[in-house]
PDB file of C-alpha atoms in Angstrom:
ATOM      1  CA  SER A 257      42.525 -73.290  57.876  1.00  0.00           C
ATOM      2  CA  GLN A 258      39.112 -73.469  56.342  1.00  0.00           C
ATOM      3  CA  GLN A 259      36.860 -75.924  54.674  1.00  0.00           C
ATOM      4  CA  GLY A 260      35.674 -75.802  51.104  1.00  0.00           C
ATOM      5  CA  GLU A 261      32.136 -76.681  50.157  1.00  0.00           C
ATOM      6  CA  GLU A 262      31.711 -78.657  46.960  1.00  0.00           C
ATOM      7  CA  ASP A 263      28.706 -78.578  44.712  1.00  0.00           C
ATOM      8  CA  PRO A 264      27.045 -80.753  43.540  1.00  0.00           C
ATOM      9  CA  GLN A 265      27.344 -83.511  46.124  1.00  0.00           C
ATOM     10  CA  ALA A 266      26.920 -86.115  43.398  1.00  0.00           C
ATOM     11  CA  LEU A 267      27.216 -85.994  39.628  1.00  0.00           C
ATOM     12  CA  SER A 268      26.361 -88.743  37.177  1.00  0.00           C
ATOM     13  CA  ILE A 269      27.332 -88.437  33.503  1.00  0.00           C
ATOM     14  CA  GLN A 270      28.046 -90.517  30.418  1.00  0.00           C
ATOM     15  CA  GLU A 271      31.519 -91.214  29.148  1.00  0.00           C
ATOM     16  CA  GLY A 272      32.685 -88.467  26.823  1.00  0.00           C
ATOM     17  CA  GLU A 273      30.714 -85.738  28.560  1.00  0.00           C
ATOM     18  CA  ASN A 274      32.281 -82.952  30.558  1.00  0.00           C
ATOM     19  CA  ALA A 275      32.021 -82.805  34.336  1.00  0.00           C
ATOM     20  CA  THR A 276      32.052 -79.562  36.302  1.00  0.00           C
ATOM     21  CA  MET A 277      32.414 -79.366  40.056  1.00  0.00           C
ATOM     22  CA  ASN A 278      32.339 -76.202  42.114  1.00  0.00           C
ATOM     23  CA  CYS A 279      33.943 -75.213  45.382  1.00  0.00           C
ATOM     24  CA  SER A 280      33.180 -72.251  47.597  1.00  0.00           C
ATOM     25  CA  TYR A 281      35.098 -71.048  50.616  1.00  0.00           C
ATOM     26  CA  LYS A 282      34.706 -68.330  53.196  1.00  0.00           C
ATOM     27  CA  THR A 283      37.903 -66.410  53.872  1.00  0.00           C
ATOM     28  CA  SER A 284      41.007 -65.306  51.998  1.00  0.00           C
ATOM     29  CA  ILE A 285      43.345 -67.979  50.742  1.00  0.00           C
ATOM     30  CA  ASN A 286      46.697 -68.066  49.021  1.00  0.00           C
ATOM     31  CA  ASN A 287      46.013 -71.257  47.092  1.00  0.00           C
ATOM     32  CA  LEU A 288      43.390 -73.917  46.487  1.00  0.00           C
ATOM     33  CA  GLN A 289      44.030 -77.559  45.747  1.00  0.00           C
ATOM     34  CA  TRP A 290      41.903 -80.259  44.175  1.00  0.00           C
ATOM     35  CA  TYR A 291      42.249 -83.926  45.035  1.00  0.00           C
ATOM     36  CA  ARG A 292      40.708 -87.140  43.732  1.00  0.00           C
ATOM     37  CA  GLN A 293      39.977 -90.218  45.797  1.00  0.00           C
ATOM     38  CA  ASN A 294      39.023 -93.544  44.307  1.00  0.00           C
ATOM     39  CA  SER A 295      36.879 -95.659  46.579  1.00  0.00           C
ATOM     40  CA  GLY A 296      38.856 -96.867  49.582  1.00  0.00           C
ATOM     41  CA  ARG A 297      42.140 -95.438  48.332  1.00  0.00           C
ATOM     42  CA  GLY A 298      44.370 -92.536  49.229  1.00  0.00           C
ATOM     43  CA  LEU A 299      43.967 -89.032  47.882  1.00  0.00           C
ATOM     44  CA  VAL A 300      45.685 -88.085  44.649  1.00  0.00           C
ATOM     45  CA  HIS A 301      46.689 -84.488  44.125  1.00  0.00           C
ATOM     46  CA  LEU A 302      45.271 -83.102  40.877  1.00  0.00           C
ATOM     47  CA  ILE A 303      46.130 -79.441  40.718  1.00  0.00           C
ATOM     48  CA  LEU A 304      47.069 -76.436  42.833  1.00  0.00           C
ATOM     49  CA  ILE A 305      46.018 -72.936  41.829  1.00  0.00           C
ATOM     50  CA  ARG A 306      47.450 -69.911  43.578  1.00  0.00           C
ATOM     51  CA  SER A 307      45.416 -66.887  44.554  1.00  0.00           C
ATOM     52  CA  ASN A 308      47.048 -64.742  41.877  1.00  0.00           C
ATOM     53  CA  GLU A 309      46.071 -67.221  39.147  1.00  0.00           C
ATOM     54  CA  ARG A 310      42.682 -67.291  37.437  1.00  0.00           C
ATOM     55  CA  GLU A 311      42.919 -70.478  35.435  1.00  0.00           C
ATOM     56  CA  LYS A 312      45.117 -73.530  35.251  1.00  0.00           C
ATOM     57  CA  HIS A 313      45.178 -76.569  32.991  1.00  0.00           C
ATOM     58  CA  SER A 314      46.537 -80.050  33.423  1.00  0.00           C
ATOM     59  CA  GLY A 315      45.697 -82.553  30.703  1.00  0.00           C
ATOM     60  CA  ARG A 316      41.901 -82.903  30.644  1.00  0.00           C
ATOM     61  CA  LEU A 317      41.552 -80.830  33.806  1.00  0.00           C
ATOM     62  CA  ARG A 318      40.791 -77.135  33.903  1.00  0.00           C
ATOM     63  CA  VAL A 319      40.591 -75.273  37.188  1.00  0.00           C
ATOM     64  CA  THR A 320      39.398 -71.714  37.624  1.00  0.00           C
ATOM     65  CA  LEU A 321      39.620 -69.507  40.665  1.00  0.00           C
ATOM     66  CA  ASP A 322      37.577 -66.389  41.352  1.00  0.00           C
ATOM     67  CA  THR A 323      38.835 -64.837  44.561  1.00  0.00           C
ATOM     68  CA  SER A 324      36.234 -62.063  44.419  1.00  0.00           C
ATOM     69  CA  LYS A 325      33.480 -64.691  44.600  1.00  0.00           C
ATOM     70  CA  LYS A 326      35.538 -67.025  46.786  1.00  0.00           C
ATOM     71  CA  SER A 327      34.894 -69.889  44.435  1.00  0.00           C
ATOM     72  CA  SER A 328      36.703 -72.378  42.242  1.00  0.00           C
ATOM     73  CA  SER A 329      35.619 -74.862  39.636  1.00  0.00           C
ATOM     74  CA  LEU A 330      37.110 -78.087  38.322  1.00  0.00           C
ATOM     75  CA  LEU A 331      36.236 -79.107  34.778  1.00  0.00           C
ATOM     76  CA  ILE A 332      37.042 -82.588  33.520  1.00  0.00           C
ATOM     77  CA  THR A 333      36.670 -82.772  29.765  1.00  0.00           C
ATOM     78  CA  ALA A 334      35.868 -85.890  27.759  1.00  0.00           C
ATOM     79  CA  SER A 335      35.292 -87.906  30.893  1.00  0.00           C
ATOM     80  CA  ARG A 336      36.159 -91.590  31.153  1.00  0.00           C
ATOM     81  CA  ALA A 337      34.840 -94.356  33.359  1.00  0.00           C
ATOM     82  CA  ALA A 338      38.196 -94.242  35.177  1.00  0.00           C
ATOM     83  CA  ASP A 339      37.385 -90.701  36.315  1.00  0.00           C
ATOM     84  CA  THR A 340      34.730 -92.143  38.631  1.00  0.00           C
ATOM     85  CA  ALA A 341      35.840 -91.013  42.091  1.00  0.00           C
ATOM     86  CA  SER A 342      35.242 -88.469  44.840  1.00  0.00           C
ATOM     87  CA  TYR A 343      36.703 -85.043  44.229  1.00  0.00           C
ATOM     88  CA  PHE A 344      37.674 -82.720  47.062  1.00  0.00           C
ATOM     89  CA  CYS A 345      38.733 -79.120  47.113  1.00  0.00           C
ATOM     90  CA  ALA A 346      40.993 -77.831  49.852  1.00  0.00           C
ATOM     91  CA  PRO A 347      41.440 -74.082  50.316  1.00  0.00           C
ATOM     92  CA  GLY A 348      44.894 -73.509  51.701  1.00  0.00           C
ATOM     93  CA  THR A 349      46.925 -70.989  53.625  1.00  0.00           C
ATOM     94  CA  SER A 350      50.655 -70.796  54.021  1.00  0.00           C
ATOM     95  CA  TYR A 351      50.508 -72.948  57.107  1.00  0.00           C
ATOM     96  CA  GLY A 352      50.232 -76.235  55.264  1.00  0.00           C
ATOM     97  CA  LYS A 353      47.051 -77.256  57.014  1.00  0.00           C
ATOM     98  CA  LEU A 354      44.497 -78.486  54.500  1.00  0.00           C
ATOM     99  CA  THR A 355      40.869 -78.965  55.427  1.00  0.00           C
ATOM    100  CA  PHE A 356      38.666 -80.800  52.969  1.00  0.00           C
ATOM    101  CA  GLY A 357      35.057 -80.213  52.048  1.00  0.00           C
ATOM    102  CA  GLN A 358      32.474 -82.983  51.783  1.00  0.00           C
ATOM    103  CA  GLY A 359      33.448 -83.671  48.195  1.00  0.00           C
ATOM    104  CA  THR A 360      31.634 -84.377  44.951  1.00  0.00           C
ATOM    105  CA  ILE A 361      31.024 -87.999  44.016  1.00  0.00           C
ATOM    106  CA  LEU A 362      31.440 -88.313  40.250  1.00  0.00           C
ATOM    107  CA  THR A 363      30.109 -91.365  38.445  1.00  0.00           C
ATOM    108  CA  VAL A 364      30.967 -91.762  34.769  1.00  0.00           C
ATOM    109  CA  HIS A 365      28.909 -94.412  32.999  1.00  0.00           C
ATOM    110  CA  PRO A 366      30.548 -96.311  30.120  1.00  0.00           C
TER     111      PRO A 366
ATOM    112  CA  ASP B 174      51.696 -94.241  42.377  1.00  0.00           C
ATOM    113  CA  THR B 175      52.142 -92.630  45.758  1.00  0.00           C
ATOM    114  CA  GLU B 176      55.601 -92.103  47.232  1.00  0.00           C
ATOM    115  CA  VAL B 177      54.181 -92.220  50.728  1.00  0.00           C
ATOM    116  CA  THR B 178      54.090 -95.795  51.956  1.00  0.00           C
ATOM    117  CA  GLN B 179      51.797 -96.914  54.740  1.00  0.00           C
ATOM    118  CA  THR B 180      51.789-100.210  56.614  1.00  0.00           C
ATOM    119  CA  PRO B 181      49.839-102.240  57.345  1.00  0.00           C
ATOM    120  CA  LYS B 182      47.130-101.815  54.730  1.00  0.00           C
ATOM    121  CA  HIS B 183      44.605-103.473  57.012  1.00  0.00           C
ATOM    122  CA  LEU B 184      44.617-103.851  60.784  1.00  0.00           C
ATOM    123  CA  VAL B 185      42.081-105.462  63.079  1.00  0.00           C
ATOM    124  CA  MET B 186      42.612-104.873  66.772  1.00  0.00           C
ATOM    125  CA  GLY B 187      40.781-105.412  70.008  1.00  0.00           C
ATOM    126  CA  MET B 188      39.956-102.594  72.357  1.00  0.00           C
ATOM    127  CA  THR B 189      42.706-103.640  74.775  1.00  0.00           C
ATOM    128  CA  ASN B 190      45.411-104.067  72.163  1.00  0.00           C
ATOM    129  CA  LYS B 191      48.362-101.841  71.435  1.00  0.00           C
ATOM    130  CA  LYS B 192      49.283-101.486  67.788  1.00  0.00           C
ATOM    131  CA  SER B 193      51.026 -99.015  65.511  1.00  0.00           C
ATOM    132  CA  LEU B 194      50.515 -97.638  62.043  1.00  0.00           C
ATOM    133  CA  LYS B 195      53.635 -96.756  60.092  1.00  0.00           C
ATOM    134  CA  CYS B 196      54.335 -94.284  57.339  1.00  0.00           C
ATOM    135  CA  GLU B 197      57.452 -93.633  55.292  1.00  0.00           C
ATOM    136  CA  GLN B 198      58.389 -91.111  52.627  1.00  0.00           C
ATOM    137  CA  HIS B 199      61.629 -90.529  50.752  1.00  0.00           C
ATOM    138  CA  MET B 200      60.816 -87.269  49.031  1.00  0.00           C
ATOM    139  CA  GLY B 201      62.833 -85.190  51.478  1.00  0.00           C
ATOM    140  CA  HIS B 202      59.675 -83.632  52.868  1.00  0.00           C
ATOM    141  CA  ARG B 203      59.932 -82.178  56.350  1.00  0.00           C
ATOM    142  CA  ALA B 204      56.203 -81.982  57.111  1.00  0.00           C
ATOM    143  CA  MET B 205      54.168 -85.107  57.770  1.00  0.00           C
ATOM    144  CA  TYR B 206      50.513 -85.543  58.608  1.00  0.00           C
ATOM    145  CA  TRP B 207      47.970 -88.011  59.938  1.00  0.00           C
ATOM    146  CA  TYR B 208      44.386 -87.787  58.719  1.00  0.00           C
ATOM    147  CA  LYS B 209      41.412 -89.910  59.714  1.00  0.00           C
ATOM    148  CA  GLN B 210      38.617 -90.672  57.271  1.00  0.00           C
ATOM    149  CA  LYS B 211      35.287 -92.274  58.089  1.00  0.00           C
ATOM    150  CA  ALA B 212      33.130 -93.823  55.399  1.00  0.00           C
ATOM    151  CA  LYS B 213      31.566 -91.281  53.024  1.00  0.00           C
ATOM    152  CA  LYS B 214      33.216 -88.393  54.868  1.00  0.00           C
ATOM    153  CA  PRO B 215      36.179 -86.165  53.989  1.00  0.00           C
ATOM    154  CA  PRO B 216      39.566 -86.720  55.614  1.00  0.00           C
ATOM    155  CA  GLU B 217      39.966 -84.961  58.949  1.00  0.00           C
ATOM    156  CA  LEU B 218      43.334 -83.676  60.086  1.00  0.00           C
ATOM    157  CA  MET B 219      44.690 -85.259  63.277  1.00  0.00           C
ATOM    158  CA  PHE B 220      48.353 -84.281  63.603  1.00  0.00           C
ATOM    159  CA  VAL B 221      51.017 -82.311  61.781  1.00  0.00           C
ATOM    160  CA  TYR B 222      54.750 -82.716  62.272  1.00  0.00           C
ATOM    161  CA  SER B 223      57.167 -80.101  61.053  1.00  0.00           C
ATOM    162  CA  TYR B 224      60.896 -80.847  61.204  1.00  0.00           C
ATOM    163  CA  GLU B 225      60.125 -83.895  63.338  1.00  0.00           C
ATOM    164  CA  LYS B 226      58.328 -81.808  65.936  1.00  0.00           C
ATOM    165  CA  LEU B 227      54.605 -81.918  66.600  1.00  0.00           C
ATOM    166  CA  SER B 228      53.188 -78.609  65.392  1.00  0.00           C
ATOM    167  CA  ILE B 229      49.450 -79.296  65.249  1.00  0.00           C
ATOM    168  CA  ASN B 230      47.281 -81.620  67.335  1.00  0.00           C
ATOM    169  CA  GLU B 231      43.631 -81.251  66.410  1.00  0.00           C
ATOM    170  CA  SER B 232      42.422 -82.161  69.902  1.00  0.00           C
ATOM    171  CA  VAL B 233      42.883 -85.843  69.208  1.00  0.00           C
ATOM    172  CA  PRO B 234      42.203 -88.232  72.125  1.00  0.00           C
ATOM    173  CA  SER B 235      45.312 -89.468  73.897  1.00  0.00           C
ATOM    174  CA  ARG B 236      44.613 -93.058  72.857  1.00  0.00           C
ATOM    175  CA  PHE B 237      46.220 -91.927  69.589  1.00  0.00           C
ATOM    176  CA  SER B 238      49.908 -91.155  70.064  1.00  0.00           C
ATOM    177  CA  PRO B 239      51.967 -89.906  67.116  1.00  0.00           C
ATOM    178  CA  GLU B 240      55.711 -90.239  66.819  1.00  0.00           C
ATOM    179  CA  CYS B 241      58.169 -88.949  64.265  1.00  0.00           C
ATOM    180  CA  PRO B 242      61.484 -90.813  64.812  1.00  0.00           C
ATOM    181  CA  ASN B 243      63.205 -89.134  61.864  1.00  0.00           C
ATOM    182  CA  SER B 244      62.439 -87.036  58.817  1.00  0.00           C
ATOM    183  CA  SER B 245      61.275 -90.032  56.771  1.00  0.00           C
ATOM    184  CA  LEU B 246      59.141 -91.894  59.271  1.00  0.00           C
ATOM    185  CA  LEU B 247      55.883 -91.213  61.027  1.00  0.00           C
ATOM    186  CA  ASN B 248      54.130 -93.598  63.383  1.00  0.00           C
ATOM    187  CA  LEU B 249      50.720 -93.572  64.980  1.00  0.00           C
ATOM    188  CA  HIS B 250      50.572 -95.611  68.168  1.00  0.00           C
ATOM    189  CA  LEU B 251      47.147 -96.954  69.067  1.00  0.00           C
ATOM    190  CA  HIS B 252      46.022 -98.032  72.517  1.00  0.00           C
ATOM    191  CA  ALA B 253      42.638 -98.701  74.106  1.00  0.00           C
ATOM    192  CA  LEU B 254      40.743 -97.711  70.993  1.00  0.00           C
ATOM    193  CA  GLN B 255      36.983 -97.748  70.638  1.00  0.00           C
ATOM    194  CA  PRO B 256      34.939 -99.298  67.820  1.00  0.00           C
ATOM    195  CA  GLU B 257      34.087 -95.788  66.610  1.00  0.00           C
ATOM    196  CA  ASP B 258      37.793 -95.284  65.885  1.00  0.00           C
ATOM    197  CA  SER B 259      37.462 -97.717  62.995  1.00  0.00           C
ATOM    198  CA  ALA B 260      38.358 -95.742  59.893  1.00  0.00           C
ATOM    199  CA  LEU B 261      40.859 -95.221  57.097  1.00  0.00           C
ATOM    200  CA  TYR B 262      43.998 -93.552  58.459  1.00  0.00           C
ATOM    201  CA  LEU B 263      45.891 -91.544  55.900  1.00  0.00           C
ATOM    202  CA  CYS B 264      49.471 -90.393  56.173  1.00  0.00           C
ATOM    203  CA  ALA B 265      50.727 -87.513  54.062  1.00  0.00           C
ATOM    204  CA  SER B 266      53.815 -85.404  53.576  1.00  0.00           C
ATOM    205  CA  SER B 267      54.789 -82.089  52.046  1.00  0.00           C
ATOM    206  CA  PRO B 268      57.646 -79.627  51.888  1.00  0.00           C
ATOM    207  CA  VAL B 269      57.546 -77.405  54.952  1.00  0.00           C
ATOM    208  CA  GLY B 270      55.859 -74.024  54.946  1.00  0.00           C
ATOM    209  CA  GLY B 271      55.951 -71.946  51.831  1.00  0.00           C
ATOM    210  CA  LEU B 272      53.088 -70.481  49.886  1.00  0.00           C
ATOM    211  CA  GLY B 273      50.934 -73.554  49.691  1.00  0.00           C
ATOM    212  CA  ASN B 274      52.657 -76.817  49.098  1.00  0.00           C
ATOM    213  CA  THR B 275      51.163 -79.918  47.588  1.00  0.00           C
ATOM    214  CA  ILE B 276      50.418 -82.564  50.180  1.00  0.00           C
ATOM    215  CA  TYR B 277      51.080 -86.120  49.038  1.00  0.00           C
ATOM    216  CA  PHE B 278      49.005 -88.907  50.522  1.00  0.00           C
ATOM    217  CA  GLY B 279      49.636 -92.575  51.082  1.00  0.00           C
ATOM    218  CA  GLU B 280      47.072 -95.244  50.277  1.00  0.00           C
ATOM    219  CA  GLY B 281      45.983 -95.447  53.876  1.00  0.00           C
ATOM    220  CA  SER B 282      45.642 -98.060  56.572  1.00  0.00           C
ATOM    221  CA  TRP B 283      42.200 -99.522  57.185  1.00  0.00           C
ATOM    222  CA  LEU B 284      41.681 -99.925  60.908  1.00  0.00           C
ATOM    223  CA  THR B 285      38.921-102.018  62.417  1.00  0.00           C
ATOM    224  CA  VAL B 286      38.486-101.993  66.197  1.00  0.00           C
ATOM    225  CA  VAL B 287      36.517-104.949  67.556  1.00  0.00           C
TER     226      VAL B 287
END
């Protein structure tokens, strides 16, 4: 498996603004997953995008995948204070072994 | 709310103690995982069980001993740990194999080794 690299490492925004986080990876994948982790808690699965998909939506979340650039982005629209968390991408293979990047720490100020 | 349940939520143990972390899921998943997470770091994979058999051991020291008694349960036996083993231990499960399955995590067990 391989590790994603998130960018930026930290992001601070006001409530109502959009937040964009990016993930880059090195080798071919068949899917990429995004997870959220509130401080000291477990990871919550947000969305999985397969390598043959370019964009996926789930509520206020929009994920894109560009396999030619080996990159993905997570957009959170109309952010809320409750969105404050660490966000991790995890490029995946068929072997079920996820490796997480360092994550992006998102802070949404009320 | 997670459907992967971990106990205990907090554990303090001495370096000579023997303790266990427990994990349970009732989603019918046949793959289960242990991850270790240090403060301000991403989770790191330790072990993967597939159909109750150990399929991946990420070169974890033998003082950590996993056990999968049945398809719903996963234990992590701890013995002679070091203070640097203090961390959040996360259990997870997923359907086996396939083209990328979602992995579901528990809330974790906070371990402090004194």
